[in-house]
Amino acid sequence: MALNVGEVRAKFNLVNPKNGQSITLDALVDTGATISVIGRDIAEVIGLKVDSKAVVYLADDSSTEMDKVNTVEIQYKDRATGNPILIGDYGIEPLMGQMVLEGLDLLVDCSRQLITFRPNSPAYTSYKLK
């Protein structure tokens, strides 16, 4: 698959914390999205159950209601974070948003089309509490 200029993709592992089932995804990394989204087909593969609904505002300023799972473990290399995730239609492209990037302490380099660990915390995540 050819990458679009500035498009960043990465492999993430999603784990259902309730049953331990997991799946590895090639996902689009989107710094403009707050929350992540996967297709209903992916949610079914690992047995995710919808916890609630969310109103989602889209890039064109429209809004829609989507199903939400309150906690999914999302792993990148040796790091993991627990985040909510939206469930979209069957077959949609998986998208990882800002909450995952923050939770895993990742930086996005669009010019090189990759994500990296924050240089001052290469061994594990870091947080500001000030």
Short mmCIF file of C-alpha atoms in Angstrom, two decimals:
data_model
loop_
_atom_site.label_atom_id
_atom_site.label_comp_id
_atom_site.label_asym_id
_atom_site.label_seq_id
_atom_site.Cartn_x
_atom_site.Cartn_y
_atom_site.Cartn_z
CA MET A 1 0.00 0.00 0.00
CA ALA A 2 1.42 3.40 -0.97
CA LEU A 3 1.41 6.04 1.75
CA ASN A 4 -0.06 9.44 1.21
CA VAL A 5 2.30 12.33 1.97
CA GLY A 6 2.17 13.04 5.69
CA GLU A 7 0.11 9.92 6.42
CA VAL A 8 1.44 8.00 9.40
CA ARG A 9 0.54 4.37 10.01
CA ALA A 10 1.67 1.98 12.72
CA LYS A 11 0.94 -1.47 14.09
CA PHE A 12 -0.95 -1.53 17.38
CA ASN A 13 -2.14 -4.49 19.39
CA LEU A 14 -5.64 -4.21 20.89
CA VAL A 15 -6.50 -6.38 23.89
CA ASN A 16 -9.93 -6.93 25.36
CA PRO A 17 -9.22 -6.66 29.12
CA LYS A 18 -12.30 -8.74 29.95
CA ASN A 19 -11.28 -11.89 28.06
CA GLY A 20 -7.64 -11.39 27.00
CA GLN A 21 -8.38 -11.76 23.28
CA SER A 22 -6.20 -9.56 21.07
CA ILE A 23 -5.65 -8.46 17.50
CA THR A 24 -2.84 -6.61 15.75
CA LEU A 25 -3.93 -3.73 13.54
CA ASP A 26 -2.29 -1.52 10.96
CA ALA A 27 -3.88 1.79 11.95
CA LEU A 28 -3.83 5.35 10.70
CA VAL A 29 -2.37 7.68 13.35
CA ASP A 30 -4.49 10.84 13.44
CA THR A 31 -3.31 13.76 15.59
CA GLY A 32 -6.52 15.60 14.72
CA ALA A 33 -8.69 12.96 16.38
CA THR A 34 -9.08 12.85 20.14
CA ILE A 35 -10.36 9.29 20.52
CA SER A 36 -9.58 6.14 18.53
CA VAL A 37 -12.02 4.17 16.38
CA ILE A 38 -12.20 0.62 15.06
CA GLY A 39 -14.75 -1.20 12.93
CA ARG A 40 -17.45 -3.39 14.40
CA ASP A 41 -15.80 -6.40 12.72
CA ILE A 42 -12.60 -5.86 14.74
CA ALA A 43 -14.58 -5.38 17.96
CA GLU A 44 -16.35 -8.69 17.33
CA VAL A 45 -13.09 -10.58 16.69
CA ILE A 46 -11.83 -9.78 20.21
CA GLY A 47 -15.24 -9.87 21.86
CA LEU A 48 -15.60 -6.20 22.81
CA LYS A 49 -19.02 -5.27 24.20
CA VAL A 50 -20.40 -1.75 23.84
CA ASP A 51 -20.60 0.09 27.18
CA SER A 52 -22.18 3.36 26.11
CA LYS A 53 -22.73 5.86 23.30
CA ALA A 54 -20.88 9.06 22.43
CA VAL A 55 -21.62 12.10 20.31
CA VAL A 56 -18.78 12.45 17.83
CA TYR A 57 -17.96 15.65 15.93
CA LEU A 58 -16.47 15.00 12.51
CA ALA A 59 -14.01 16.96 10.36
CA ASP A 60 -16.87 18.50 8.34
CA ASP A 61 -18.42 19.87 11.59
CA SER A 62 -21.30 17.39 11.45
CA SER A 63 -21.98 15.14 14.40
CA THR A 64 -23.09 11.57 14.80
CA GLU A 65 -23.71 9.09 17.59
CA MET A 66 -21.34 6.13 17.91
CA ASP A 67 -21.00 3.12 20.17
CA LYS A 68 -18.18 3.28 22.72
CA VAL A 69 -16.20 0.72 24.70
CA ASN A 70 -14.94 2.37 27.88
CA THR A 71 -11.63 0.52 28.20
CA VAL A 72 -9.47 -1.31 25.67
CA GLU A 73 -5.79 -2.03 26.21
CA ILE A 74 -3.78 -0.59 23.34
CA GLN A 75 -0.18 -1.68 22.96
CA TYR A 76 2.65 -0.28 20.85
CA LYS A 77 5.95 -2.15 21.05
CA ASP A 78 6.59 -2.61 24.81
CA ARG A 79 4.11 0.01 26.04
CA ALA A 80 0.44 -0.27 26.89
CA THR A 81 -2.38 2.10 27.82
CA GLY A 82 -6.04 1.69 28.66
CA ASN A 83 -8.31 3.93 26.61
CA PRO A 84 -11.90 4.21 25.47
CA ILE A 85 -12.49 3.40 21.81
CA LEU A 86 -15.34 4.14 19.42
CA ILE A 87 -16.93 1.38 17.36
CA GLY A 88 -17.73 2.34 13.79
CA ASP A 89 -19.22 0.50 10.83
CA TYR A 90 -17.95 -2.85 9.61
CA GLY A 91 -14.74 -2.56 7.64
CA ILE A 92 -13.76 1.01 8.51
CA GLU A 93 -10.09 1.87 8.75
CA PRO A 94 -8.72 1.68 12.32
CA LEU A 95 -7.65 5.10 13.58
CA MET A 96 -5.53 5.91 16.63
CA GLY A 97 -6.11 9.36 18.13
CA GLN A 98 -4.46 11.71 20.61
CA MET A 99 -5.53 9.84 23.76
CA VAL A 100 -3.54 6.78 22.67
CA LEU A 101 -0.55 8.90 21.66
CA GLU A 102 -0.57 10.62 25.06
CA GLY A 103 -1.11 7.38 26.95
CA LEU A 104 1.83 5.72 25.20
CA ASP A 105 3.98 8.90 25.23
CA LEU A 106 4.46 8.87 21.45
CA LEU A 107 5.43 11.63 19.05
CA VAL A 108 4.28 11.76 15.42
CA ASP A 109 6.80 12.68 12.72
CA CYS A 110 4.71 13.33 9.60
CA SER A 111 7.70 14.25 7.43
CA ARG A 112 9.28 10.82 8.05
CA GLN A 113 5.88 9.10 8.32
CA LEU A 114 6.54 7.40 11.65
CA ILE A 115 5.88 7.53 15.36
CA THR A 116 8.61 7.51 17.99
CA PHE A 117 8.90 7.46 21.75
CA ARG A 118 9.41 10.85 23.38
CA PRO A 119 13.22 11.32 23.54
CA ASN A 120 13.28 12.18 27.26
CA SER A 121 11.35 9.00 28.14
CA PRO A 122 12.62 6.22 25.88
CA ALA A 123 12.26 3.45 28.48
CA TYR A 124 8.69 4.12 29.67
CA THR A 125 5.95 6.73 29.56
CA SER A 126 6.28 10.09 31.30
CA TYR A 127 3.59 12.50 32.48
CA LYS A 128 3.42 16.12 33.59
CA LEU A 129 1.74 16.87 36.90
CA LYS A 130 2.20 20.61 37.13
#
